[in-house]
Amino acid sequence: MKPVRGKTPKKTPRKPKSAPKDPVEVYCRLRPLEEGQPERCCSPISSTTLKIWAPESSQVYKSGNYKEQEYTFKYVFDESTSQKALFDHVALPLTDDLLHGKNGLLFTYGITGSGKTHTMTGVPTDGGILPRCLDVVFNSIHELQARKYVFKPDKANMFDVQCEADAMLERQQKDIAAPTIPKTPTTPRRPRGDEFQYGSRVADHTKICNLDEDNVYSVFVSYVEIYNNYVYDLLEETEYDGVRPRPPQSKIMREDGDRNMYVSGGSEVEVKSTEEAFEVLWRGQKRRRVAHTVLNTESSRSHSVFNIRLVQAPLDPVGEEVLMDTEAICISQLSLVDLAGSERTNRTNNAGDRLREAGNINSSLMALRNCIETLRENQITGSNKIVPYRDSKLTHLFKNYFDGEGKVRMTVCVNPAAADYEESVHVMKFAELTQEVQVTRPTEVHFDLGFTPGRRRANQMYKEAIKKAEEEGTDVNLAALPLPLQYSLGPPFPILEMRDAADASVLRPLVQFLVDRENRRNSLLRDLTHKQTQFRNDLIVVENDRNSLRQRVDFLEAELDAALKRTDRLERQVRESQKHLSDLEKANINAEADRAHLQYELADKNMKISQEQMRNDRLKMKCRSKIDLERDKMSKEMIKTVRNTEAEMQSKMWEREQKLRAVREILDSERATPRRPAGGKAALAASSARAAVAAKHAAKIQPAKSEPRLNFVGARVRDFNSRTPRAGGSKPRSNSPPPKGSAPVVNMRHRRSRSVDAGVWLDHQPAGNIAMGTVMQPKMRKKKSVNHLELKDTKTSSKYVLTHQEQRSDGGIETKLVKGDCIPTAGGGTAVVFNDVEVLNQVSPGSRKRSADERIDRPINGVDGEWTDVETRCAVGIEGHHGKLSGKRTRI
C-alpha cells in the first residue's frame, strides 16, 4: 500500500505578533584551572553573576584599567558542577519539550580550549549533554516505540507512514539481505582513547512519565559538520574506491514545505536504543575534523550539529496500529551544536590549513553575532531590518529557531585562566547581547481526534485475556474486560439552552463542537475506508495466494505421479542390476579360484625349471672341469713327447759330433809337424797384425755393468767337460747347451707416485666405484674427495685425479688413476690438463707349492733339456751376480 506522507502540524501558519515570547536563555560554565595556572581572571559571586577582572599580566592592566565587570546569566556553574547538574538545568527541559512535540536548539559557545566539547559529549563514566539526552528519550519511549520502518524519511524533511506489513517487508529486505555496496572504511585521524567508547559508560536513568500512551514514537538522528563554510554529512556511506578514493561531498541546504531549513541529501538513521544511537554518534565522531594546535591538543576545526528528530502519531481507534492520517503526524527536533572556538593568530601561531580554518571559524561566529545584534535591534527599536542569515551556513541553518520555531539556549564555556582574559571579555559581551533577544514561545501539540483514551492498554489486556483463554481452553469473558475498543465522536453535546437567537455564547461553542465532531467523523471515515481497502487488498492477496497454491498443488501432484512411475522403473532396474551383480560376483569368485590354481601351477613349474637349470649348470661345470683336466693332461703328454724327441735328436747330434771330433783329432795328429808359413817374415808380421786388431776389438766389447759374467763361467765348464772322458766307458757326456741370453738383472729404483706433491689434490671418485682395499695405494697428503664435480671445487685445488674402474678380460678389476693439473682460465673457470695415467691391477698369488710336472718341465736358468751341469745351475745366486773366476758360489 502506498505510504501516507505526514506533516508537522500547526507549523505552516506564522506566529502572530501577540504570541508570548521568551528571551534566549544563556548559561555560563567555568572550566577548572590546569596545573601551573594559579592566576585567574574571573570567578562567580552568585548563582547568576560572574565577576571578571584584568590580571596583572594583561595589556589592559598595564595600560591602567583596573575596573572589574559583572555579567548576569540564567545560571552560573562553577568548576565543581557535575555533568548531571548541568544537564538537569539546561538540557532536560529541552528533552521534555522534544517528547511533547516542541523544537529546541542548544549550542555551546566559547574560545578554544574552554571545555565546549567536554560539556557536550563528556567521558564514558560521566556523560555530557548529548548522551544524557539520548538516555532520557529512550527511557521515556521504550515501550511506546513503533516498529522499524513504519515511519520513513522522504528526503524532503518530511516522513512517510506505512502499515506494519510494508514495514516488515522492508525490514526483511534491509536488515536480512547483505549489503551490495561496500561501506567507506573509517580512517582514524587522531588517537581518541576511550572518549567515545561507550561500552563501560554510566547511563542516565532519568525518565519523563507524562507522555501520551496512545501514541507511537520513532527516533531519527543525523550528524553534520560545517567546515570552512561547507556542510558535510558525517554519516554518509559512499562506495569505497581503493585506487582513487573520493573526497567527501559537501551538501546544500533547502527549505521544506513549511519553510524550515534542512540539509538536502543528509542521512537520517532510525535508532531503537541508546546503543544504536551511540554507534551512529561514534561513527560520525571518527570522521569529524580535529587537529592539534598550540592551545588545544584536540581542537575542533568545524561546527558539529547532532539532530534528534522525534516522530509521533496516534494509534487507530482499536489501539493496534498507527493511524494512517495525513494530519496526525507530529515531528519535533532537538539540535545540539558544538561550536568551534574562536582563536587569535598571535596566540595559536597557526599557518596553512589551520590558519584558513581559524579564519572561517571566526567569520561564522562573527556572522552569528551580527544576526543576534540585528534581531536585538529589530526587537528594541521596532525596525524591520533584514537579518543576514545567509552570510554563513551556520546562521542560515538555524534561522527558523530565531524566527520562533523552538526554544533556544546557549551555554557559554569560560576558561578562568589569566591568559584568556581578553578573549573571555568578548565572549561575555556576546552572551550579554544574546540574552536580550526574544524568541516566540512554542506551543504544545495535542492530538484530539475523538478516540477513546487508554485504547493501547485495553488492546493489550484484551489480547492477554484471549491468549490466556486459549491456553486454558475456556471462553473469553468479555463482561469482565474493559471495552474501550469502540469508536467515539467525542464528548457529549454542550448545553443548548438559548434565550436569544443571536446568543453568541451558545452558538459559537456549538459550532466549534459540531466542527470538531465533523472532523472526528471524517477522520473515522477515512480510517474505516483505509481499513476496508486494506481488508479488500488482503482478501485479494489471500485469494491470489490460494489460486497460486492450488495451481502449485496440481503441478506438484502431476510431478509426484511422474516421480512415482519413475521410481517404480528405477526399482525394477535396481533389482535387475542387483541380480546381474550377484551373477558377476559368483563369476568373479570362480575366476579368483582359477587364478589362484593357475598361480600355484605356475609357481610349481617355475620351481622345476629353476631346479633343472641348476642341474644343467652343475653338469656344465663338471664337463668343463673334465675338459680342462683332459686338456692339461694331453698338453703335458705332448710336452713330454716333444722333450723325448728332442733328447733323441740331441743324442744323435752328439754321436755325430763325436765322430767329427775323432776325424778332427786324426787330422790334427797328422798336422802335428809344424810348418813354416810361406812368405817368411812378411806372413808372420801379417798374422801378428791380425791378432792385434782382434785383441783391440775384443777389448772394445765389454759386458754391461749390471749383467753377470755367466758366459765366461759357462764356457769354461763346457771346455772342461769336453776334455774329460766319461767314466766306465759309458756314453760320453754332452756339453751343456749354451745358456740363453737373458736380460741384464737391474735393481731398478722405486718410482714414487706423482700424487705426493705438495699441492691440493681433487680426488674425483664416481659413486659406482668399488673399494679394493689393497696395501699399495697412492698417497695424497692434501686431498678433497668428491662424487660430483663442481666448479667451486676446482678453484681451490691444484691437482686433479679421476679414479676409473673397468673389468679385465679374465674377470678382474683394473683401476686407472688419470691425473692432471688444474690451471685457472682467463674467463674465471678452471682447465684440467691430463699428464699421467696410473694403472693398478690386483692378482692373487695362489699356492706356493709346485707340482712334479712343473718342476720337471720348467727350464733351468733359461736352458731347455733334461739336465744341466751343476756349475751352470748354481753359479748364480738370488741376486744374479756371477762368482769369481775360481768358480765359487756367491753368497746371498
CSV table of C-alpha atoms in Angstrom, one decimal, residues 217-524:
chain,number,residue,atom,x,y,z
A,217,TYR,CA,7.2,7.2,18.7
A,218,SER,CA,10.3,6.8,16.5
A,219,VAL,CA,13.7,8.5,16.8
A,220,PHE,CA,15.8,9.5,13.9
A,221,VAL,CA,19.3,11.0,14.2
A,222,SER,CA,21.6,12.9,11.8
A,223,TYR,CA,25.1,14.3,12.2
A,224,VAL,CA,26.6,17.1,10.1
A,225,GLU,CA,29.5,19.4,10.4
A,226,ILE,CA,30.2,22.9,8.9
A,227,TYR,CA,33.8,23.0,7.8
A,228,ASN,CA,35.2,26.1,6.0
A,229,ASN,CA,31.6,27.2,5.5
A,230,TYR,CA,30.7,23.9,3.7
A,231,VAL,CA,28.2,21.4,5.1
A,232,TYR,CA,29.3,17.7,5.2
A,233,ASP,CA,27.3,14.6,6.2
A,234,LEU,CA,29.3,12.6,8.8
A,235,LEU,CA,27.0,9.6,8.4
A,236,GLU,CA,27.1,9.3,4.6
A,237,GLU,CA,28.1,5.9,3.3
A,238,THR,CA,29.8,6.0,-0.1
A,239,GLU,CA,31.3,3.4,-2.3
A,240,TYR,CA,34.9,2.9,-1.5
A,241,ASP,CA,37.5,3.1,-4.2
A,242,GLY,CA,40.9,1.9,-3.1
A,243,VAL,CA,42.7,3.2,-6.3
A,244,ARG,CA,41.2,6.7,-6.4
A,245,PRO,CA,39.4,7.5,-3.1
A,246,ARG,CA,36.8,10.1,-3.5
A,247,PRO,CA,36.8,13.1,-1.1
A,248,PRO,CA,33.7,13.8,0.9
A,249,GLN,CA,31.0,15.7,-1.0
A,250,SER,CA,29.5,18.9,0.5
A,251,LYS,CA,25.7,19.2,0.9
A,252,ILE,CA,23.4,22.0,0.1
A,253,MET,CA,20.6,23.4,2.3
A,254,ARG,CA,16.9,23.8,1.2
A,255,GLU,CA,13.6,24.9,2.6
A,256,ASP,CA,10.8,22.4,3.0
A,257,GLY,CA,7.0,23.0,2.6
A,258,ASP,CA,6.8,24.7,6.0
A,259,ARG,CA,9.8,27.0,5.1
A,260,ASN,CA,12.1,25.1,7.6
A,261,MET,CA,15.8,24.8,6.7
A,262,TYR,CA,17.3,21.3,6.3
A,263,VAL,CA,20.4,19.7,4.8
A,264,SER,CA,19.4,18.2,1.4
A,265,GLY,CA,20.5,14.6,0.9
A,266,GLY,CA,21.6,14.2,4.5
A,267,SER,CA,21.5,10.8,6.2
A,268,GLU,CA,18.8,10.2,8.8
A,269,VAL,CA,19.2,7.0,10.7
A,270,GLU,CA,16.4,5.4,12.7
A,271,VAL,CA,17.6,4.1,16.0
A,272,LYS,CA,15.7,2.0,18.5
A,273,SER,CA,18.0,2.0,21.5
A,274,THR,CA,20.7,4.1,23.2
A,275,GLU,CA,23.4,1.7,22.0
A,276,GLU,CA,22.4,2.1,18.3
A,277,ALA,CA,22.4,5.9,18.7
A,278,PHE,CA,25.9,5.8,20.3
A,279,GLU,CA,27.2,3.7,17.4
A,280,VAL,CA,26.0,6.3,15.0
A,281,LEU,CA,27.5,9.1,17.1
A,282,TRP,CA,30.8,7.2,17.3
A,283,ARG,CA,30.8,6.7,13.5
A,284,GLY,CA,30.4,10.4,13.0
A,285,GLN,CA,32.9,11.4,15.6
A,286,LYS,CA,35.6,9.4,13.8
A,287,ARG,CA,35.1,11.5,10.7
A,288,ARG,CA,34.9,14.9,12.3
A,289,ARG,CA,37.8,17.2,11.6
A,290,VAL,CA,40.0,17.7,14.7
A,291,ALA,CA,43.6,19.0,14.7
A,292,HIS,CA,46.4,19.8,17.2
A,293,THR,CA,47.1,23.5,18.0
A,294,VAL,CA,49.2,25.3,20.5
A,295,LEU,CA,46.3,26.0,22.8
A,296,ASN,CA,44.5,22.7,22.4
A,297,THR,CA,45.7,19.2,21.6
A,298,GLU,CA,42.3,18.2,20.1
A,299,SER,CA,40.9,21.4,18.7
A,300,SER,CA,37.6,21.1,16.8
A,301,ARG,CA,38.1,22.6,13.3
A,302,SER,CA,34.4,22.6,12.4
A,303,HIS,CA,30.9,23.3,13.9
A,304,SER,CA,29.2,19.9,14.6
A,305,VAL,CA,25.4,19.6,14.6
A,306,PHE,CA,23.7,16.5,16.1
A,307,ASN,CA,19.9,16.4,15.4
A,308,ILE,CA,17.5,14.2,17.3
A,309,ARG,CA,14.2,14.1,15.5
A,310,LEU,CA,11.2,12.5,17.2
A,311,VAL,CA,8.2,11.4,15.0
A,312,GLN,CA,5.0,10.6,16.8
A,313,ALA,CA,1.5,9.6,15.7
A,314,PRO,CA,-1.7,8.3,17.4
A,315,LEU,CA,-2.9,4.8,17.3
A,316,ASP,CA,-6.0,3.8,15.4
A,317,PRO,CA,-9.3,3.5,17.4
A,318,VAL,CA,-8.6,-0.2,18.1
A,319,GLY,CA,-5.2,0.6,19.6
A,320,GLU,CA,-3.5,-1.9,17.2
A,321,GLU,CA,-1.6,0.1,14.6
A,322,VAL,CA,-0.6,3.6,13.9
A,323,LEU,CA,-3.3,5.8,12.4
A,324,MET,CA,-2.9,6.3,8.7
A,325,ASP,CA,-3.8,10.0,8.7
A,326,THR,CA,-2.0,12.8,6.8
A,327,GLU,CA,-2.7,15.4,9.5
A,328,ALA,CA,-1.9,13.2,12.6
A,329,ILE,CA,1.9,13.0,12.4
A,330,CYS,CA,4.0,15.4,14.6
A,331,ILE,CA,7.7,15.9,14.1
A,332,SER,CA,9.8,17.6,16.7
A,333,GLN,CA,13.6,18.3,16.6
A,334,LEU,CA,16.3,18.9,19.2
A,335,SER,CA,19.6,20.3,17.7
A,336,LEU,CA,22.8,20.0,19.8
A,337,VAL,CA,25.5,22.2,18.4
A,338,ASP,CA,29.2,22.2,19.4
A,339,LEU,CA,30.6,25.4,18.0
A,340,ALA,CA,34.3,25.6,17.2
A,341,GLY,CA,36.2,28.0,19.5
A,342,SER,CA,37.3,31.4,18.4
A,343,GLU,CA,41.1,31.8,18.0
A,344,ARG,CA,43.7,34.6,17.8
A,345,THR,CA,46.5,34.0,15.4
A,346,ASN,CA,49.1,35.7,17.7
A,347,ARG,CA,48.4,33.0,20.3
A,348,THR,CA,48.0,29.9,18.2
A,349,ASN,CA,50.7,30.7,15.6
A,350,ASN,CA,48.6,28.9,13.0
A,351,ALA,CA,49.7,28.6,9.4
A,352,GLY,CA,48.5,26.9,6.2
A,353,ASP,CA,45.3,24.9,6.7
A,354,ARG,CA,45.0,25.7,10.4
A,355,LEU,CA,45.1,29.4,9.6
A,356,ARG,CA,42.4,29.1,6.9
A,357,GLU,CA,40.2,27.0,9.3
A,358,ALA,CA,40.6,29.6,12.1
A,359,GLY,CA,39.6,32.4,9.7
A,360,ASN,CA,36.4,30.6,8.6
A,361,ILE,CA,35.6,29.7,12.2
A,362,ASN,CA,35.9,33.4,13.3
A,363,SER,CA,33.9,34.5,10.3
A,364,SER,CA,31.0,32.2,11.0
A,365,LEU,CA,31.0,33.3,14.7
A,366,MET,CA,31.0,36.9,13.6
A,367,ALA,CA,28.1,36.2,11.3
A,368,LEU,CA,26.2,34.7,14.3
A,369,ARG,CA,27.0,37.9,16.3
A,370,ASN,CA,25.7,40.1,13.6
A,371,CYS,CA,22.5,38.2,13.3
A,372,ILE,CA,22.0,38.4,17.1
A,373,GLU,CA,22.6,42.2,17.0
A,374,THR,CA,20.2,42.7,14.2
A,375,LEU,CA,17.5,40.7,15.9
A,376,ARG,CA,18.0,42.7,19.1
A,377,GLU,CA,17.9,46.0,17.3
A,378,ASN,CA,14.7,45.0,15.5
A,379,GLN,CA,13.0,44.0,18.7
A,380,ILE,CA,14.1,47.0,20.7
A,381,THR,CA,13.6,49.7,18.1
A,382,GLY,CA,10.7,48.0,16.2
A,383,SER,CA,12.6,48.3,12.9
A,384,ASN,CA,12.4,45.7,10.2
A,385,LYS,CA,16.0,45.2,9.1
A,386,ILE,CA,16.9,42.0,7.2
A,387,VAL,CA,18.7,39.6,9.4
A,388,PRO,CA,21.8,38.4,7.5
A,389,TYR,CA,21.3,34.7,8.0
A,390,ARG,CA,22.7,33.9,4.6
A,391,ASP,CA,26.1,35.3,5.4
A,392,SER,CA,27.1,31.9,6.9
A,393,LYS,CA,25.8,28.3,6.7
A,394,LEU,CA,25.7,28.2,10.5
A,395,THR,CA,23.2,31.0,10.8
A,396,HIS,CA,21.2,30.0,7.7
A,397,LEU,CA,20.7,26.5,9.1
A,398,PHE,CA,19.2,27.7,12.4
A,399,LYS,CA,17.3,30.8,11.3
A,400,ASN,CA,13.9,29.0,12.0
A,401,TYR,CA,14.7,28.8,15.7
A,402,PHE,CA,15.4,32.5,16.0
A,403,ASP,CA,12.2,33.2,14.0
A,404,GLY,CA,10.1,31.4,16.6
A,405,GLU,CA,10.1,27.7,15.7
A,406,GLY,CA,11.5,26.5,19.0
A,407,LYS,CA,13.3,27.3,22.3
A,408,VAL,CA,16.9,28.5,22.1
A,409,ARG,CA,19.5,28.0,24.8
A,410,MET,CA,23.2,28.7,24.9
A,411,THR,CA,25.9,27.5,27.3
A,412,VAL,CA,29.0,29.8,27.5
A,413,CYS,CA,32.1,27.9,28.5
A,414,VAL,CA,34.8,30.1,30.1
A,415,ASN,CA,38.4,29.3,31.0
A,416,PRO,CA,39.3,31.4,34.1
A,417,ALA,CA,43.0,31.4,33.3
A,418,ALA,CA,44.6,34.8,33.1
A,419,ALA,CA,46.0,34.2,29.7
A,420,ASP,CA,42.4,34.0,28.2
A,421,TYR,CA,41.2,37.3,29.7
A,422,GLU,CA,40.9,39.4,26.5
A,423,GLU,CA,39.0,36.6,24.6
A,424,SER,CA,36.8,35.9,27.6
A,425,VAL,CA,35.7,39.6,27.7
A,426,HIS,CA,34.4,39.3,24.1
A,427,VAL,CA,32.6,36.1,24.9
A,428,MET,CA,30.9,37.8,27.9
A,429,LYS,CA,29.8,40.8,25.7
A,430,PHE,CA,28.3,38.4,23.1
A,431,ALA,CA,26.5,36.4,25.9
A,432,GLU,CA,25.0,39.6,27.3
A,433,LEU,CA,23.9,40.7,23.9
A,434,THR,CA,22.3,37.3,23.2
A,435,GLN,CA,20.2,37.4,26.4
A,436,GLU,CA,18.3,40.4,25.1
A,437,VAL,CA,17.0,38.6,22.0
A,438,GLN,CA,13.3,37.5,22.4
A,439,VAL,CA,12.1,34.2,20.7
A,440,THR,CA,8.5,33.2,20.3
A,441,ARG,CA,7.4,30.6,22.8
A,442,PRO,CA,6.5,27.3,21.1
A,443,THR,CA,3.1,25.7,21.7
A,444,GLU,CA,2.4,22.1,22.6
A,445,VAL,CA,0.7,19.8,20.0
A,446,HIS,CA,-2.4,18.0,21.2
A,447,PHE,CA,-4.0,15.0,19.3
A,448,ASP,CA,-7.7,15.5,19.9
A,449,LEU,CA,-9.2,13.1,17.3
A,450,GLY,CA,-12.1,11.8,19.4
A,451,PHE,CA,-10.5,8.4,20.1
A,452,THR,CA,-11.0,6.7,23.4
A,453,PRO,CA,-8.1,7.2,25.8
A,454,GLY,CA,-6.3,4.1,27.0
A,455,ARG,CA,-7.0,2.1,23.9
A,456,ARG,CA,-3.5,0.8,23.8
A,457,ARG,CA,-3.7,-0.7,27.3
A,458,ALA,CA,-7.2,-2.0,26.6
A,459,ASN,CA,-6.0,-3.7,23.5
A,460,GLN,CA,-3.1,-5.3,25.3
A,461,MET,CA,-5.5,-6.5,28.1
A,462,TYR,CA,-7.9,-7.9,25.5
A,463,LYS,CA,-5.1,-9.9,23.7
A,464,GLU,CA,-3.7,-11.2,27.0
A,465,ALA,CA,-7.2,-12.4,28.0
A,466,ILE,CA,-7.7,-14.2,24.7
A,467,LYS,CA,-4.3,-15.8,24.9
A,468,LYS,CA,-4.9,-17.0,28.4
A,469,ALA,CA,-8.4,-18.4,27.5
A,470,GLU,CA,-6.8,-20.3,24.6
A,471,GLU,CA,-4.1,-21.7,26.8
A,472,GLU,CA,-6.7,-22.8,29.4
A,473,GLY,CA,-9.3,-23.9,26.8
A,474,THR,CA,-12.1,-21.7,28.2
A,475,ASP,CA,-14.3,-19.0,26.6
A,476,VAL,CA,-13.4,-15.3,26.9
A,477,ASN,CA,-15.5,-13.4,29.4
A,478,LEU,CA,-15.9,-10.1,27.6
A,479,ALA,CA,-18.0,-8.7,30.5
A,480,ALA,CA,-15.0,-8.9,32.8
A,481,LEU,CA,-12.9,-6.9,30.4
A,482,PRO,CA,-12.8,-3.1,29.9
A,483,LEU,CA,-14.3,-2.4,26.5
A,484,PRO,CA,-12.7,0.8,25.3
A,485,LEU,CA,-12.3,-0.7,21.8
A,486,GLN,CA,-15.1,1.3,20.3
A,487,TYR,CA,-15.4,4.4,18.1
A,488,SER,CA,-16.4,7.7,19.6
A,489,LEU,CA,-17.2,11.1,18.1
A,490,GLY,CA,-16.1,13.0,21.2
A,491,PRO,CA,-17.7,14.3,24.4
A,492,PRO,CA,-21.5,14.8,24.7
A,493,PHE,CA,-23.2,17.9,23.3
A,494,PRO,CA,-22.9,21.1,25.3
A,495,ILE,CA,-25.8,22.9,26.9
A,496,LEU,CA,-28.1,24.0,24.1
A,497,GLU,CA,-30.3,26.4,26.2
A,498,MET,CA,-30.7,29.5,24.2
A,499,ARG,CA,-32.6,32.7,25.3
A,500,ASP,CA,-31.9,34.6,22.2
A,501,ALA,CA,-31.4,33.6,18.5
A,502,ALA,CA,-28.3,35.7,18.3
A,503,ASP,CA,-26.8,34.4,21.6
A,504,ALA,CA,-23.2,34.0,20.5
A,505,SER,CA,-22.2,32.5,23.8
A,506,VAL,CA,-24.2,29.4,22.9
A,507,LEU,CA,-23.8,29.3,19.1
A,508,ARG,CA,-20.1,29.7,18.9
A,509,PRO,CA,-19.3,26.7,21.2
A,510,LEU,CA,-21.9,24.7,19.4
A,511,VAL,CA,-20.5,25.5,16.0
A,512,GLN,CA,-17.0,24.7,17.3
A,513,PHE,CA,-18.3,21.4,18.8
A,514,LEU,CA,-20.0,20.4,15.6
A,515,VAL,CA,-16.9,21.2,13.5
A,516,ASP,CA,-14.8,19.1,15.8
A,517,ARG,CA,-17.3,16.4,15.7
A,518,GLU,CA,-17.4,16.5,11.9
A,519,ASN,CA,-13.6,16.4,11.8
A,520,ARG,CA,-13.6,13.3,14.1
A,521,ARG,CA,-16.3,11.7,11.9
A,522,ASN,CA,-14.3,12.4,8.8
A,523,SER,CA,-11.1,11.0,10.4
A,524,LEU,CA,-13.0,7.9,11.5
